[in-house]
Coordinates of C-alpha atoms in Angstrom, one line a residue:
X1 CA 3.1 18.6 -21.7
X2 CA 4.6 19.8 -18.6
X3 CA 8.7 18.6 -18.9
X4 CA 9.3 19.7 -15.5
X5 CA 6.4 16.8 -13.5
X6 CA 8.2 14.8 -11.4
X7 CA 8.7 11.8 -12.1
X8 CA 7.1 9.2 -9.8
X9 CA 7.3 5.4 -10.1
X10 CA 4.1 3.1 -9.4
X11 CA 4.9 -0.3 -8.8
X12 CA 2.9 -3.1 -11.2
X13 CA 1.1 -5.8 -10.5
X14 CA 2.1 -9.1 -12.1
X15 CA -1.1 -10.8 -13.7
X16 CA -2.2 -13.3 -15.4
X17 CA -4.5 -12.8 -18.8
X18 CA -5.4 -16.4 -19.7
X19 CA -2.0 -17.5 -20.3
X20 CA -0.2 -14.6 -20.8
X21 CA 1.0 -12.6 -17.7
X22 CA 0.7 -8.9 -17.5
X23 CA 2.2 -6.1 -15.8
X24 CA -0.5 -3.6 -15.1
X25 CA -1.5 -0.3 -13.0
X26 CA -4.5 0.7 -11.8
X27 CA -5.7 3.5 -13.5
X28 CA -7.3 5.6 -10.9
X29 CA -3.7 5.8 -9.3
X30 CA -2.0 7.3 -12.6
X31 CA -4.8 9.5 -12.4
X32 CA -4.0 10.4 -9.0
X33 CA -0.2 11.2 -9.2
X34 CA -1.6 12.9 -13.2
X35 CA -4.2 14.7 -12.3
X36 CA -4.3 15.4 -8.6
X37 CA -0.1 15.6 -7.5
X38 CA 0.9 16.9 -10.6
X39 CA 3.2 14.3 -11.3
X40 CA 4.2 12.0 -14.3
X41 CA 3.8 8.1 -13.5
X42 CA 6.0 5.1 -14.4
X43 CA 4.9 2.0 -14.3
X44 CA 7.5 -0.5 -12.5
X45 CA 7.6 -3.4 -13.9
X46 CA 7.9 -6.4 -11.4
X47 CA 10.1 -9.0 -13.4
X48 CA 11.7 -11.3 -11.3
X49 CA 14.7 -12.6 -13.1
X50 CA 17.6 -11.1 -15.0
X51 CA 16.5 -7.0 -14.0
X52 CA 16.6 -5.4 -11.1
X53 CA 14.1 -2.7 -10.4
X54 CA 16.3 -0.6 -8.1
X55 CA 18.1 0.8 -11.0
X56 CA 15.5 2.9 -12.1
X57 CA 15.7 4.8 -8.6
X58 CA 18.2 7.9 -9.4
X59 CA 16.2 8.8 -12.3
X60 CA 12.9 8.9 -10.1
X61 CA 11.4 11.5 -7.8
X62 CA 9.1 9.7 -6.2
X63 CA 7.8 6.0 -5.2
X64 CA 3.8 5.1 -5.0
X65 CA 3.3 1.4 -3.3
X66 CA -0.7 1.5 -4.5
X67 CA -3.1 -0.8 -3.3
X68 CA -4.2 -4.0 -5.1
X69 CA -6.7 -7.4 -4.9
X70 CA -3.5 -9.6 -4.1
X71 CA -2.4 -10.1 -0.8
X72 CA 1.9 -10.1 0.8
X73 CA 2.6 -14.0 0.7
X74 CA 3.3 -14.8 4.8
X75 CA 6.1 -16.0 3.9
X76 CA 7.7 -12.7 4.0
X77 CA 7.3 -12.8 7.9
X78 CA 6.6 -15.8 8.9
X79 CA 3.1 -15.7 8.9
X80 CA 1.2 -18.7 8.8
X81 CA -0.7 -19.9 5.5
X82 CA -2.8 -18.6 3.5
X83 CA -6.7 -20.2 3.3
X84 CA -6.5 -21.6 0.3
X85 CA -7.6 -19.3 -2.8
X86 CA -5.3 -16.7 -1.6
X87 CA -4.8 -14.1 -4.2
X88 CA -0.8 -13.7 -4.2
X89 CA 1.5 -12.1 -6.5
X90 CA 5.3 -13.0 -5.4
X91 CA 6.7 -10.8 -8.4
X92 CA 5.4 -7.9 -6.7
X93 CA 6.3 -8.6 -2.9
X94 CA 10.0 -9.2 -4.4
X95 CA 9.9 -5.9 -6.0
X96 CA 8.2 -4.0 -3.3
X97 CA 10.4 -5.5 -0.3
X98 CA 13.7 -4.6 -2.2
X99 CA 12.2 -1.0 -3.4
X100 CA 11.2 0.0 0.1
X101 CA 14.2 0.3 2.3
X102 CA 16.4 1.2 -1.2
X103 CA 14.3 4.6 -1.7
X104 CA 14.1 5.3 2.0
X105 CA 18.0 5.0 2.3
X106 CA 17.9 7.5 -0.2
X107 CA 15.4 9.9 1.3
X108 CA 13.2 9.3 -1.5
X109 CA 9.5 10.5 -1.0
X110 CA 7.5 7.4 -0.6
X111 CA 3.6 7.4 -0.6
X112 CA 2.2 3.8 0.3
X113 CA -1.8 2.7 0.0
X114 CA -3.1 -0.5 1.3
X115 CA -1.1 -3.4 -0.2
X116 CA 2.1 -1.0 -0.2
X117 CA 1.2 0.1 3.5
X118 CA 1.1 -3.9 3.9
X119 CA 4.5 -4.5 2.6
X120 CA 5.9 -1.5 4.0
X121 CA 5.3 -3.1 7.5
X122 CA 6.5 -6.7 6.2
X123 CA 9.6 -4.7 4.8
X124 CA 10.3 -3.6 8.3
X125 CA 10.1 -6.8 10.1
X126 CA 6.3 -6.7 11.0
X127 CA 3.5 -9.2 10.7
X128 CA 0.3 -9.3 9.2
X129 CA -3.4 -10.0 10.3
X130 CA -4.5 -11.9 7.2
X131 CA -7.9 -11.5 7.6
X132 CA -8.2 -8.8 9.9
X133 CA -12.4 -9.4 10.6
X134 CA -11.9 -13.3 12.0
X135 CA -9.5 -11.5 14.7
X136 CA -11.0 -10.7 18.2
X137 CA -12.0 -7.3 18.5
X138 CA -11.8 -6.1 15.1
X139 CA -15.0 -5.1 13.6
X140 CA -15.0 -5.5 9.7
X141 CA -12.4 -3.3 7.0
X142 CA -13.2 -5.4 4.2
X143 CA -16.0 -3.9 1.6
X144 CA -19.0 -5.6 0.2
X145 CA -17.6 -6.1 -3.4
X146 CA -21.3 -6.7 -4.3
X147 CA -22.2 -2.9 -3.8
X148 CA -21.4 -0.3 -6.4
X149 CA -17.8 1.0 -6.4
X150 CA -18.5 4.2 -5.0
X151 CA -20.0 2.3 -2.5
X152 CA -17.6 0.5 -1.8
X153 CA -14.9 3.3 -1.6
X154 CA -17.1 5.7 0.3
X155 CA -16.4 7.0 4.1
X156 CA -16.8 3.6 6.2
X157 CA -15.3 4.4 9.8
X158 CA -13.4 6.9 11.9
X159 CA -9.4 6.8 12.4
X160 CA -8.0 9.1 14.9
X161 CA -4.2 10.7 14.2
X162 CA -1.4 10.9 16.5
X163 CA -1.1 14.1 18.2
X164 CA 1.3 16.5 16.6
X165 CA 2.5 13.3 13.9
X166 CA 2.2 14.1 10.2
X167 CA -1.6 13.5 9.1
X168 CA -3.0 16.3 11.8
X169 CA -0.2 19.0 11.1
X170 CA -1.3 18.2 7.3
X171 CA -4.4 18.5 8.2
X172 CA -4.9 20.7 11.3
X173 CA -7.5 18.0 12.2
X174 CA -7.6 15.4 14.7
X175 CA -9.2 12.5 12.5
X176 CA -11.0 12.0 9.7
X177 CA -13.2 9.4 7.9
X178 CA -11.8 6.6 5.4
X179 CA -12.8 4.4 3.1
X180 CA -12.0 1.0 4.0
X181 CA -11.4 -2.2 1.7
X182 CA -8.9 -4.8 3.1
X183 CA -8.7 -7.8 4.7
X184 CA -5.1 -7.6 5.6
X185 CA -3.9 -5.1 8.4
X186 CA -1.1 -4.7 10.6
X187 CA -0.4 -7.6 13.5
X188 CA 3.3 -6.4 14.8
X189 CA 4.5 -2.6 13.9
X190 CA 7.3 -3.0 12.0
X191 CA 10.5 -2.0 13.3
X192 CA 11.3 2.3 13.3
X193 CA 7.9 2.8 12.2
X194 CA 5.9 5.6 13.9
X195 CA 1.9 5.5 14.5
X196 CA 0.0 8.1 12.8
X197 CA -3.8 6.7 12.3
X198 CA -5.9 4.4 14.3
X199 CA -9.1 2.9 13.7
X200 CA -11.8 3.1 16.3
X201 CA -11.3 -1.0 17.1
X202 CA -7.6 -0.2 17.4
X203 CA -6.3 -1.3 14.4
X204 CA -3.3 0.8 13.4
X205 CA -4.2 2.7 9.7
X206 CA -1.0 4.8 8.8
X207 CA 2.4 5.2 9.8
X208 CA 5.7 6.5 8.9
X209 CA 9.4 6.0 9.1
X210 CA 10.8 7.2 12.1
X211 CA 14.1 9.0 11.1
X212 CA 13.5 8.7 7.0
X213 CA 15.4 11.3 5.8
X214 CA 12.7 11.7 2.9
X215 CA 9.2 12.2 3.3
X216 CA 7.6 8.6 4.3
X217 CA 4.0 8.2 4.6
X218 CA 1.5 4.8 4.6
X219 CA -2.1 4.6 4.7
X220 CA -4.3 1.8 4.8
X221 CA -7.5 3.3 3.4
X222 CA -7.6 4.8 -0.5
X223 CA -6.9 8.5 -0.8
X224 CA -6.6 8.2 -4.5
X225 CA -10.3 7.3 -5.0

């Protein structure tokens, strides 16, 4: 094995395994910072008493907010509640929302992917559509979860980038076409965050940090897929 990877922290996802609770990460975003970035994951676990997760930061190189079934309680900006059945996972917003503004202070590169692009706004000060398809205007981002996965994760709709911003000088295009499974999505931009994606209906689909001194870069959709 490669000792020279990078080493790049994934944050967990606190579940519940009948009655014992698990941290876990998805494996098709180890494979992705594995296999396709050439870097060696961490798992973060999310505990929420008696250890703080920001200690592990100066002996990272990177930080990957990946994507997941739960949703950011509204809480976190003073959203209103949740329909009941809610998939939430407080663990992880407490982790995330302390994480977030810690590694960008310290020009960490940070990679966010749907839930993490959700908490990355909330960790900003911005709001949250909570089920972005009942909102006027907004044609439907959630997937049919009765299809086949690769269904479900193939090309769905259009986004446009910003001109000049970070996605087209990346990829000397001036849009491409994403996948697209949430319900969630962004109400209010988040404070110092700068548009880089929009969907066809107008729905804002990455961003990053205006003035990080690190690389910064959230996207709604799943790249690692």
């Amino acid at each position: 094995m490669d000792g020279n990877r990078p080493l790049v922290g994934v944050i967990s996802d606190r579940r519940m395994q009948g009655p014992h609770p698990f941290h876990m990460v998805g494996e098709k975003y180890l494979k992705a910072v594995a296999d396709a970035a050439g870097g060696f994951p961490v798992g973060l676990p999310c505990l929420a008493e008696g250890f703080d997760v920001l200690d592990i930061l100066d002996r990272l190189d990177g930080l990957f907010l990946t994507g997941s079934p739960s949703n950011v309680e509204p809480r976190h900006y003073l959203g209103d509640p949740s329909e009941p059945g809610t998939w939430h996972d407080p663990e992880r917003d407490l982790a995330a929302l302390a994480l977030i503004p810690a590694a960008i202070r310290v020009g960490m590169p940070l990679l966010a992917v749907c839930r993490g692009f959700q908490e990355m706004n909330v960790a900003f000060g911005g709001s949250l559509h909570q089920m972005v398809h009942q909102q006027p205007g907004y044609g439907m981002h959630k997937e049919n979860e009765q299809d086949p996965l690769d269904v479900q994760y193939s090309p769905s709709h259009q986004v446009r980038f910003t001109p000049g911003g970070l996605l087209e000088r990346i990829t000397g295009l001036p849009g491409a076409m994403v996948n697209s499974l949430h319900s969630q999505g962004v109400d209010r931009l988040g404070d110092g965050l700068q548009v880089e994606a929009v969907a066809e209906d107008g729905l804002i689909e990455a961003f990053t940090v205006r003035d990080a001194p690190g690389f910064t870069l959230a996207v709604q959709w799943h790249p690692e897929w």
